[in-house]
Coordinates of C-alpha atoms in Angstrom, one line a residue:
X158 CA 0.0 0.0 0.0
X159 CA 1.2 3.6 -0.4
X160 CA 2.9 5.3 2.4
X161 CA 1.5 8.5 3.8
X162 CA 3.2 11.4 5.6
X163 CA 1.0 13.4 7.9
X164 CA 1.4 17.0 8.9
X165 CA -0.7 18.1 11.7
X166 CA -1.3 21.6 13.0
X167 CA -4.4 20.5 13.1
X168 CA -6.3 19.1 10.6
X169 CA -9.4 18.1 10.1
X170 CA -11.0 21.1 9.6
X171 CA -14.0 19.5 8.5
X172 CA -13.9 16.5 7.0
X173 CA -10.5 16.7 6.8
X174 CA -4.7 20.3 8.2
X175 CA -1.5 21.4 9.1
X176 CA -0.3 24.7 10.5
X177 CA 0.3 26.0 13.8
X178 CA -2.7 24.2 14.7
X179 CA -3.5 22.1 11.7
X180 CA -3.1 18.6 10.6
X181 CA -2.4 17.3 7.1
X182 CA -1.4 14.2 5.3
X183 CA 1.0 13.8 2.4
X184 CA 1.0 10.5 0.6
X185 CA 4.1 8.8 -0.4
X186 CA 6.0 6.5 -2.5
X187 CA 6.2 2.8 -2.5
X188 CA 2.8 1.1 -2.5
X189 CA 4.1 -1.8 -0.4
X190 CA 5.9 0.1 2.3
X191 CA 4.3 0.9 5.6
X192 CA 6.4 3.6 7.2
X193 CA 4.7 5.8 9.8
X194 CA 3.2 9.1 8.8
X195 CA 5.0 12.4 9.5
X196 CA 3.0 14.7 11.8
X197 CA 3.4 18.4 12.2
X198 CA 1.1 20.9 14.0
X199 CA 1.8 24.1 12.0
X200 CA -0.8 26.4 10.5
X201 CA -1.1 26.3 6.7
X202 CA -4.3 28.2 5.7
X203 CA -5.7 31.7 5.7
X204 CA -9.2 32.9 5.0
X205 CA -10.7 36.4 4.7
X206 CA -14.3 35.5 4.4
X207 CA -14.1 34.8 0.6
X208 CA -10.7 33.5 -0.4
X209 CA -9.0 30.4 1.1
X210 CA -5.2 30.1 0.7
X211 CA -3.4 26.8 1.4
X212 CA 0.4 26.9 1.8
X213 CA 1.6 23.4 2.6
X214 CA 5.2 24.7 2.7
X215 CA 4.3 26.3 6.1
X216 CA 3.9 22.9 7.6
X217 CA 7.7 22.6 7.7
X218 CA 7.7 18.9 6.9
X219 CA 10.9 16.9 6.5
X220 CA 10.1 16.0 2.9
X221 CA 12.4 17.5 0.3
X222 CA 9.5 18.0 -2.1
X223 CA 8.1 21.4 -2.7
X224 CA 4.3 22.1 -3.0
X225 CA 2.5 24.9 -4.7
X226 CA 0.4 27.5 -2.9
X227 CA -3.2 26.9 -3.8
X228 CA -5.9 29.6 -3.6
X229 CA -9.6 29.6 -4.4
X230 CA -9.2 32.9 -6.1
X231 CA -6.9 31.5 -8.8
X232 CA -7.4 27.7 -8.9
X233 CA -11.2 27.2 -8.3
X234 CA -12.9 25.4 -11.2
X235 CA -16.3 25.8 -9.6
X236 CA -17.8 26.4 -6.2
X237 CA -21.0 25.6 -4.3
X238 CA -22.5 26.2 -0.9
X239 CA -22.8 23.2 1.5
X240 CA -24.6 22.6 4.8
X241 CA -21.9 22.8 7.4
X242 CA -22.6 20.9 10.7
X243 CA -21.1 23.8 12.8
X244 CA -23.9 25.9 14.4
X245 CA -23.9 29.5 13.2
X246 CA -21.5 28.9 10.4
X247 CA -21.8 29.2 6.6
X248 CA -20.2 26.6 4.4
X249 CA -18.6 26.6 0.9
X250 CA -16.6 24.1 -1.2
X251 CA -14.4 24.5 -4.2
X252 CA -13.0 22.2 -6.8
X253 CA -9.4 23.2 -7.4
X254 CA -7.2 22.6 -10.5
X255 CA -3.7 24.0 -11.0
X256 CA -1.4 23.2 -13.9
X257 CA 2.2 24.2 -14.3
X258 CA 5.5 23.0 -15.7
X259 CA 6.1 20.9 -12.6
X260 CA 2.8 19.0 -12.9
X261 CA -0.9 19.2 -11.9
X262 CA -2.7 19.8 -8.6
X263 CA -6.2 18.6 -8.4
X264 CA -8.3 18.8 -5.3
X265 CA -11.3 19.9 -3.2
X266 CA -11.4 22.3 -0.3
X267 CA -14.1 23.2 2.2
X268 CA -14.5 26.1 4.6
X269 CA -17.0 26.5 7.5
X270 CA -17.0 30.1 8.9
X271 CA -18.8 32.6 11.0
X272 CA -19.9 35.3 8.6
X273 CA -19.8 37.9 11.4
X274 CA -16.2 36.9 12.2
X275 CA -14.3 35.2 9.3
X276 CA -11.4 34.4 11.7
X277 CA -13.7 31.9 13.3
X278 CA -13.3 29.2 10.6
X279 CA -12.3 25.6 9.9
X280 CA -10.9 24.6 6.6
X281 CA -10.2 21.1 5.3
X282 CA -9.7 19.3 2.1
X283 CA -7.7 16.9 0.0
X284 CA -5.9 16.9 -3.3
X285 CA -3.5 14.9 -5.4
X286 CA -0.2 16.3 -6.6
X287 CA 0.6 14.8 -10.0
X288 CA 4.2 15.5 -10.5
X289 CA 5.4 15.9 -14.1
X290 CA 1.9 14.9 -15.3
X291 CA -0.6 17.0 -17.2
X292 CA -4.3 16.5 -18.2
X293 CA -5.6 14.3 -19.6
X294 CA -2.5 12.1 -19.0
X295 CA -2.8 11.8 -15.2
X296 CA -2.1 8.5 -13.5
X297 CA -3.8 8.3 -10.1
X298 CA -2.0 5.1 -9.3
X299 CA 1.5 6.5 -9.9
X300 CA 2.7 6.2 -6.2
X301 CA 6.3 6.8 -7.2
X302 CA 5.5 10.4 -8.3
X303 CA 2.2 11.4 -6.8
X304 CA 1.5 12.9 -3.4
X305 CA -1.9 12.4 -1.7
X306 CA -2.7 15.3 0.6
X307 CA -5.4 15.8 3.3
X308 CA -5.6 18.7 5.7
X309 CA -7.6 20.4 8.4
X310 CA -6.8 23.8 9.8
X311 CA -8.1 26.9 11.5
X312 CA -7.7 29.3 14.5
X313 CA -10.0 27.1 16.6
X314 CA -7.4 24.3 16.5
X315 CA -4.3 26.4 16.8
X316 CA -1.9 24.9 19.5
X317 CA -0.4 28.4 20.0
X318 CA -3.8 29.3 21.5
X319 CA -4.6 26.2 23.6
X320 CA -7.9 25.3 25.2
X321 CA -8.8 25.6 28.9
X322 CA -9.8 22.1 30.0
X323 CA -12.0 21.2 32.9
X324 CA -10.2 19.4 35.7
X325 CA -12.7 16.5 35.7
X326 CA -15.7 15.1 33.9
X327 CA -16.3 13.6 30.5
X328 CA -17.8 14.7 27.2
X329 CA -19.0 12.8 24.1
X330 CA -18.7 14.0 20.6
X331 CA -20.3 12.8 17.3
X332 CA -19.9 13.8 13.7
X333 CA -18.7 12.8 10.3
X334 CA -15.5 11.3 8.9
X335 CA -14.5 10.6 5.3
X336 CA -11.6 10.3 2.9
X337 CA -10.0 7.7 0.7
X338 CA -10.2 3.9 1.0
X339 CA -7.6 1.9 -1.0
X340 CA -7.9 -1.9 -1.3
X341 CA -5.8 -4.5 -3.0
X342 CA -7.7 -7.8 -3.5
X343 CA -6.2 -11.0 -2.2
X344 CA -6.7 -14.7 -3.0
X345 CA -10.3 -14.8 -1.7
X346 CA -11.4 -12.6 -4.5
X347 CA -10.8 -14.8 -7.5
X348 CA -10.2 -12.9 -10.8
X349 CA -9.9 -9.7 -8.8
X350 CA -6.8 -10.9 -7.0
X351 CA -4.0 -8.3 -7.2
X352 CA -6.4 -5.5 -8.4
X353 CA -5.9 -2.1 -6.6
X354 CA -9.1 0.0 -6.3
X355 CA -10.0 3.2 -4.6
X356 CA -13.3 4.6 -3.2
X357 CA -14.2 7.6 -1.1
X358 CA -15.9 6.7 2.1
X359 CA -18.1 8.5 4.7
X360 CA -19.0 7.3 8.2
X361 CA -20.1 8.5 11.6
X362 CA -17.2 9.2 14.1
X363 CA -17.7 9.1 17.8
X364 CA -15.2 10.4 20.4
X365 CA -15.2 10.2 24.2
X366 CA -13.1 12.5 26.2
X367 CA -12.1 12.0 29.9
X368 CA -10.8 15.3 31.3
X369 CA -9.8 13.8 34.6
X370 CA -7.4 11.5 32.8
X371 CA -6.6 13.8 29.9
X372 CA -7.4 11.1 27.4
X373 CA -9.8 10.4 24.6
X374 CA -10.8 7.5 22.4
X375 CA -12.9 7.1 19.3
X376 CA -14.4 4.9 16.6
X377 CA -15.3 5.3 13.0
X378 CA -18.1 3.1 11.8
X379 CA -19.3 1.9 15.2
X380 CA -22.6 3.8 14.7
X381 CA -24.1 3.0 11.3
X382 CA -22.3 1.7 8.3
X383 CA -19.3 3.0 6.4
X384 CA -20.6 4.1 3.0
X385 CA -19.0 4.9 -0.3
X386 CA -19.7 8.2 -2.1
X387 CA -18.9 10.0 -5.3
X388 CA -17.3 13.2 -4.1
X389 CA -16.7 16.4 -6.0
X390 CA -13.0 15.5 -6.2
X391 CA -13.8 12.1 -7.8
X392 CA -16.1 13.8 -10.3
X393 CA -13.6 16.4 -11.2
X394 CA -10.8 13.8 -11.6
X395 CA -13.0 11.8 -13.9
X396 CA -13.8 14.9 -16.0
X397 CA -10.1 15.6 -16.4
X398 CA -9.2 11.9 -17.1
X399 CA -12.2 11.4 -19.4
X400 CA -12.9 8.0 -17.8
X401 CA -14.1 6.4 -14.5
X402 CA -11.6 6.2 -11.7
X403 CA -13.0 2.9 -10.6
X404 CA -15.1 0.3 -12.4
X405 CA -15.1 -2.1 -9.5
X406 CA -17.1 -1.5 -6.4
X407 CA -15.3 -1.8 -3.0
X408 CA -17.1 -3.3 0.0
X409 CA -16.4 -1.1 3.0
X410 CA -19.7 -1.1 5.0
X411 CA -18.8 -3.5 7.8
X412 CA -15.3 -2.2 8.7
X413 CA -14.8 -0.4 12.0
X414 CA -11.8 1.7 12.9
X415 CA -11.1 1.8 16.7
X416 CA -8.9 4.5 18.1
X417 CA -7.9 3.3 21.5
X418 CA -7.2 5.3 24.7
X419 CA -5.0 8.3 23.7
X420 CA -3.5 11.0 25.9
X421 CA -4.0 14.6 24.7
X422 CA -1.5 17.4 25.3
X423 CA -2.1 20.7 27.2
X424 CA -2.2 22.5 23.8
X425 CA -5.1 20.3 22.7
X426 CA -3.2 18.2 20.2
X427 CA -3.1 14.4 20.2
X428 CA -1.4 11.6 18.3
X429 CA -1.4 7.9 18.9
X430 CA -0.7 4.7 17.0
X431 CA -2.9 2.4 19.1
X432 CA -5.5 1.7 16.4
X433 CA -7.5 -1.4 15.4
X434 CA -9.5 -2.5 12.4
X435 CA -12.6 -4.8 13.0
X436 CA -14.7 -6.7 10.5
X437 CA -17.3 -9.4 11.2
X438 CA -16.3 -11.7 8.3
X439 CA -12.8 -10.8 7.3
X440 CA -9.8 -12.0 9.4
X441 CA -7.5 -9.0 10.1
X442 CA -3.9 -10.2 10.5
X443 CA -2.1 -6.9 11.0
X444 CA -2.8 -3.2 11.5
X445 CA -0.7 -0.1 11.5
X446 CA -1.1 3.6 11.4
X447 CA -2.3 6.4 13.6
X448 CA -4.9 9.0 14.4
X449 CA -4.1 12.6 15.2
X450 CA -6.0 15.8 15.9
X451 CA -7.0 18.7 18.1
X452 CA -9.6 19.7 20.7
X453 CA -11.2 23.1 20.1
X454 CA -10.1 26.1 22.0
X455 CA -13.7 27.4 21.9
X456 CA -16.0 26.1 24.7
X457 CA -19.5 24.8 24.5
X458 CA -22.3 25.6 26.9
X459 CA -21.0 23.1 29.4
X460 CA -17.5 24.5 29.3
X461 CA -16.0 21.7 27.3
X462 CA -14.2 22.0 23.9
X463 CA -17.0 22.4 21.4
X464 CA -15.5 20.0 18.9
X465 CA -12.8 17.4 18.2
X466 CA -11.3 17.2 14.8
X467 CA -8.5 15.2 13.2
X468 CA -7.3 12.7 10.7
X469 CA -6.6 9.0 10.4
X470 CA -4.2 6.9 8.4
X471 CA -4.9 3.3 9.1
X472 CA -3.7 0.4 7.0
X473 CA -4.4 -3.4 7.5
X474 CA -3.8 -6.8 6.0
X475 CA -6.2 -9.7 5.9
X476 CA -5.6 -13.5 6.0
X477 CA -5.9 -13.9 2.2
X478 CA -3.3 -11.2 1.6
X479 CA -5.8 -8.5 0.9
X480 CA -4.6 -5.0 2.0
X481 CA -6.6 -1.9 2.9
X482 CA -5.9 1.7 3.8
X483 CA -8.3 4.2 5.3
X484 CA -7.0 7.8 4.9
X485 CA -9.3 10.5 6.0
X486 CA -10.4 13.3 8.4
X487 CA -13.2 13.7 10.8
X488 CA -15.2 16.4 12.7
X489 CA -17.1 15.6 15.9
X490 CA -19.2 18.1 17.8
X491 CA -20.1 18.0 21.5
X492 CA -23.7 17.3 22.4
X493 CA -24.5 20.8 23.8
X494 CA -22.8 22.4 20.7
X495 CA -24.6 20.1 18.3
X496 CA -28.0 20.8 19.9
X497 CA -27.5 24.6 19.4
X498 CA -27.7 24.1 15.6
X499 CA -31.0 25.2 14.1
X500 CA -33.1 22.9 11.9
X501 CA -32.7 25.2 8.9
X502 CA -29.1 26.5 9.3
X503 CA -28.2 28.6 6.3
X504 CA -25.7 27.2 3.9
X505 CA -24.0 30.5 3.0
X506 CA -24.5 33.3 0.6
X507 CA -21.2 34.7 -0.5
X508 CA -19.6 33.9 -3.9
X509 CA -16.5 32.5 -2.3
X510 CA -14.5 33.4 -5.3

């Protein structure tokens, strides 16, 4: 499976982060290596209420590769409002496409923001950096040259402005997670053996925080099924390629990702490699990877951080040699904060360009 490097400042920002308080993932090279992701908690985005700028270079990763600065003002192919889960926020998403002598950047970015105070925002997204490749000749499976990036970022998850935690008590959080699922079929799959496929997944993510112990734990897929979806990024990629990314459906519904007890730091960041993959019918023989993220520096009505956001990069192998990799981001809201969301929350009205 491909390797992934993760930069965290803190990421998630919404479904998906780097910066002084963001978290992001950069995909790497050999599809059969399993080196741990690189994590950095540096800020990488800025937002003025209309234009989102993403500067992955600010993550200060150890990689020797350079990344372009992406901005919705220059690289947006199209834009649309979306229903953000964050109470009081507007939401907007953009398809991004940049071409240059060095290659092609193709991605999708989301922002959820307070229209009265644009500095109150979360941004997240994902894109593929196709090095030395140009449309329509893009190879999504070229792991030797491509980088696969996911990020979440915003002032609310900036470690330089840490949360004030209660000294005791617990809080529960629930929300959405999503990203890419890659799977290489093993011997149980007949003619599909050896085939590598990719889908985009979505699932409910639950997080429990224990403030007396300064720990948290979570699960993706324990409530409801993991589902596949055709995202804006997939559609844009297929438009550029002129063909379908996948012609084989991947079964992901019954997988669960368990993020076991994890300490969080005084600045609200966390990172841990104690993860597990569970399936009722498939025998999981090995698991590796991590989850990382931040607790919000904004309190809810109970005085707890109003949200937990982060990313996951979890790979596994099954008894027949099949290999899988969940790479995504998540956003979970506290119960009091989620209840404050009106039934008809506006989806935004600005052009976002």
